[in-house]
Coordinates of C-alpha atoms in Angstrom, one line a residue:
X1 CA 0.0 0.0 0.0
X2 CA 2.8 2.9 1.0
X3 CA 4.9 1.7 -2.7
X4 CA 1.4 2.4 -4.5
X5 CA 1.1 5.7 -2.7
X6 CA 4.7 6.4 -3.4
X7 CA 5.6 6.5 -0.1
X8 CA 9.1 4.7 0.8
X9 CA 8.8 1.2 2.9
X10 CA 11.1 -0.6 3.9
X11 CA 9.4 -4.3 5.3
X12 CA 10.4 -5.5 8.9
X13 CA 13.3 -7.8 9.6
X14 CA 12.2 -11.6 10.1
X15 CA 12.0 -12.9 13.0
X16 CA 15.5 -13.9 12.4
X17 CA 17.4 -10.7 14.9
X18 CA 14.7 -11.4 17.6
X19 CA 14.7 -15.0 17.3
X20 CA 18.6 -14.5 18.5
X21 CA 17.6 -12.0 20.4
X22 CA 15.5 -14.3 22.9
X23 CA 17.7 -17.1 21.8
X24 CA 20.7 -14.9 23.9
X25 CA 18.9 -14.3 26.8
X26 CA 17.4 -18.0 27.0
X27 CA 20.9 -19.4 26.8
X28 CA 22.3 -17.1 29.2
X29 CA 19.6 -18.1 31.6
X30 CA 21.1 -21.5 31.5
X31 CA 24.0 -20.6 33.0
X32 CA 27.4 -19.2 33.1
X33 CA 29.1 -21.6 31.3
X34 CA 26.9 -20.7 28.2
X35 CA 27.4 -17.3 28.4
X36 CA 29.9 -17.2 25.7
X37 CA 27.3 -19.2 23.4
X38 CA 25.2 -15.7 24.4
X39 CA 27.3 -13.1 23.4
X40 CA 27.6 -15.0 20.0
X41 CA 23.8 -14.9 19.6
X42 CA 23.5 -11.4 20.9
X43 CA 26.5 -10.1 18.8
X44 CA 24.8 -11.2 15.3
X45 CA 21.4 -10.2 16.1
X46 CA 23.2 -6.6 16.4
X47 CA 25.3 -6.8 13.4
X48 CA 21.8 -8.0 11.7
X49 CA 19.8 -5.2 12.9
X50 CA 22.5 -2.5 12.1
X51 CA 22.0 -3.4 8.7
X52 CA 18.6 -3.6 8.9
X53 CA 18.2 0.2 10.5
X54 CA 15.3 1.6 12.1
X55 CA 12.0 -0.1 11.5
X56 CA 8.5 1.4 11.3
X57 CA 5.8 0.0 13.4
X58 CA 3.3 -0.9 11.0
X59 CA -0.4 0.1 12.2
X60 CA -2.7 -2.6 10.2
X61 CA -6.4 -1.5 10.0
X62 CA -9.3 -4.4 10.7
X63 CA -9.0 -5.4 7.0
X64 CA -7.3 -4.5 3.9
X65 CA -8.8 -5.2 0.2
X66 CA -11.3 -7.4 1.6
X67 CA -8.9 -9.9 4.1
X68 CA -8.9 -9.6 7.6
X69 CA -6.4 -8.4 9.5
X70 CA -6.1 -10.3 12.7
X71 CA -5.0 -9.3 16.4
X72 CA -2.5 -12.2 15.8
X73 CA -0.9 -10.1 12.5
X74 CA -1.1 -6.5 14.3
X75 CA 1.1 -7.9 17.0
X76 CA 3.2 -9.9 14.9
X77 CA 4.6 -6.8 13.1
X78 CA 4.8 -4.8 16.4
X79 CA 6.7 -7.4 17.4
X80 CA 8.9 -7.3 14.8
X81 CA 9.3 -3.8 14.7
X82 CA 11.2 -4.1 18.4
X83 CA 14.0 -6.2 16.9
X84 CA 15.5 -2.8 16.0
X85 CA 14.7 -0.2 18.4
X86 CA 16.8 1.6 21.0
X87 CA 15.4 -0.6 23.7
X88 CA 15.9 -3.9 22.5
X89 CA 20.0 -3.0 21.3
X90 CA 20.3 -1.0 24.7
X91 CA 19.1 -4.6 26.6
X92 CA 21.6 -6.7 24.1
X93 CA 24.8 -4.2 25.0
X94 CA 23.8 -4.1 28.9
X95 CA 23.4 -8.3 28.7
X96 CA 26.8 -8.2 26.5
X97 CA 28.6 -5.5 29.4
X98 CA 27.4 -8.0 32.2
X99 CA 29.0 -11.3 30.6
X100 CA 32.0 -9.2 29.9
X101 CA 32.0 -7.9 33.0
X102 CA 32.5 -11.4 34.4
X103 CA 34.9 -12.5 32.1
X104 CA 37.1 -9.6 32.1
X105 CA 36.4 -7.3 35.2
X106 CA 34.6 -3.5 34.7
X107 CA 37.5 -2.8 32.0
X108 CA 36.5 -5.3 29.7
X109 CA 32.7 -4.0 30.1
X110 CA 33.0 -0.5 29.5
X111 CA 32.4 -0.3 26.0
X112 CA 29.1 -2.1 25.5
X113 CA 28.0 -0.4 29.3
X114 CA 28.4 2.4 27.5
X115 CA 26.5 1.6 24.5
X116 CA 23.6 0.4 26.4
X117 CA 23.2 3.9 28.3
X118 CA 23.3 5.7 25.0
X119 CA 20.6 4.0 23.6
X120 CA 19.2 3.7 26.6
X121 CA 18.7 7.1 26.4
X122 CA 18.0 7.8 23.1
X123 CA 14.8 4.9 23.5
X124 CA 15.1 3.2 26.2
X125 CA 12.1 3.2 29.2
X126 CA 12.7 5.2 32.4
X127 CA 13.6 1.5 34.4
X128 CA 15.8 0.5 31.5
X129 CA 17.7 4.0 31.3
X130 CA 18.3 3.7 35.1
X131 CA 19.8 0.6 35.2
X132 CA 22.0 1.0 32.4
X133 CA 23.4 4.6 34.1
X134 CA 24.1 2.1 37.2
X135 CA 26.1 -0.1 35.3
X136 CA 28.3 3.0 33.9
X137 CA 31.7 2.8 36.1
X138 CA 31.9 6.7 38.0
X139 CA 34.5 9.0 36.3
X140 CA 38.2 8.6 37.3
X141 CA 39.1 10.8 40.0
X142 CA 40.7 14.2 38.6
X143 CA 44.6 14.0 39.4

């Protein structure tokens, strides 16, 4: 419908980036020593939604050229659409600064704590953006 308006569209991502997204967080629930397994998964569903870019949520009415739209399809593509906003990456970079964080000490976390509070706060909810500033390390003491 948008292409025969001439409006731009760019369709959702698969399920593919989210699948790995909940893929990530399911292994890393099974414990520490899969934890490496989870930064794997949580490492390509970034690098897939980086090339996907943002996505727009896609607001189906109760029909369109006489098929229904179902409750089931309206959720599907909000669902979608989450693979690549702020919120979901900022989650992904705070669960990658935590295994990090284990493996390596504070150092070896910075970079994706860091990432997570940007986006955070660029998308994030209030809880989210509040936990990821806790995870930031203070500033160094001036000399």
């Amino acid at each position: 419908a948008c292409e025969a308006e001439g409006r731009d569209y760019t369709a959702p991502p698969l399920g593919t980036p989210l699948a790995r997204f909940y893929l990530a967080h399911s292994t890393y629930a099974l414990g520490r020593d899969r934890w490496p397994v989870a930064a794997d998964h949580l490492r390509a569903y970034l690098r897939e939604v980086e090339l996907a870019g943002p996505q727009r949520v896609l607001n189906m009415p109760n029909g369109w050229q006489g098929r229904a739209i179902s409750d089931g399809e309206r959720k599907a593509s909000r669902f979608r659409n989450r693979a690549c906003s702020d919120e979901a990456r900022a989650d992904a970079h705070a669960m990658l600064s935590l295994i990090a964080e284990q493996g390596g000490g504070a150092e070896a976390a910075l970079e994706d704590a860091r990432r997570a509070a940007e986006l955070a706060q660029a998308g994030g909810v209030v809880e989210q953006r509040a936990a990821a500033a806790e995870r930031l390390p203070p500033p160094p003491a001036a000399p």
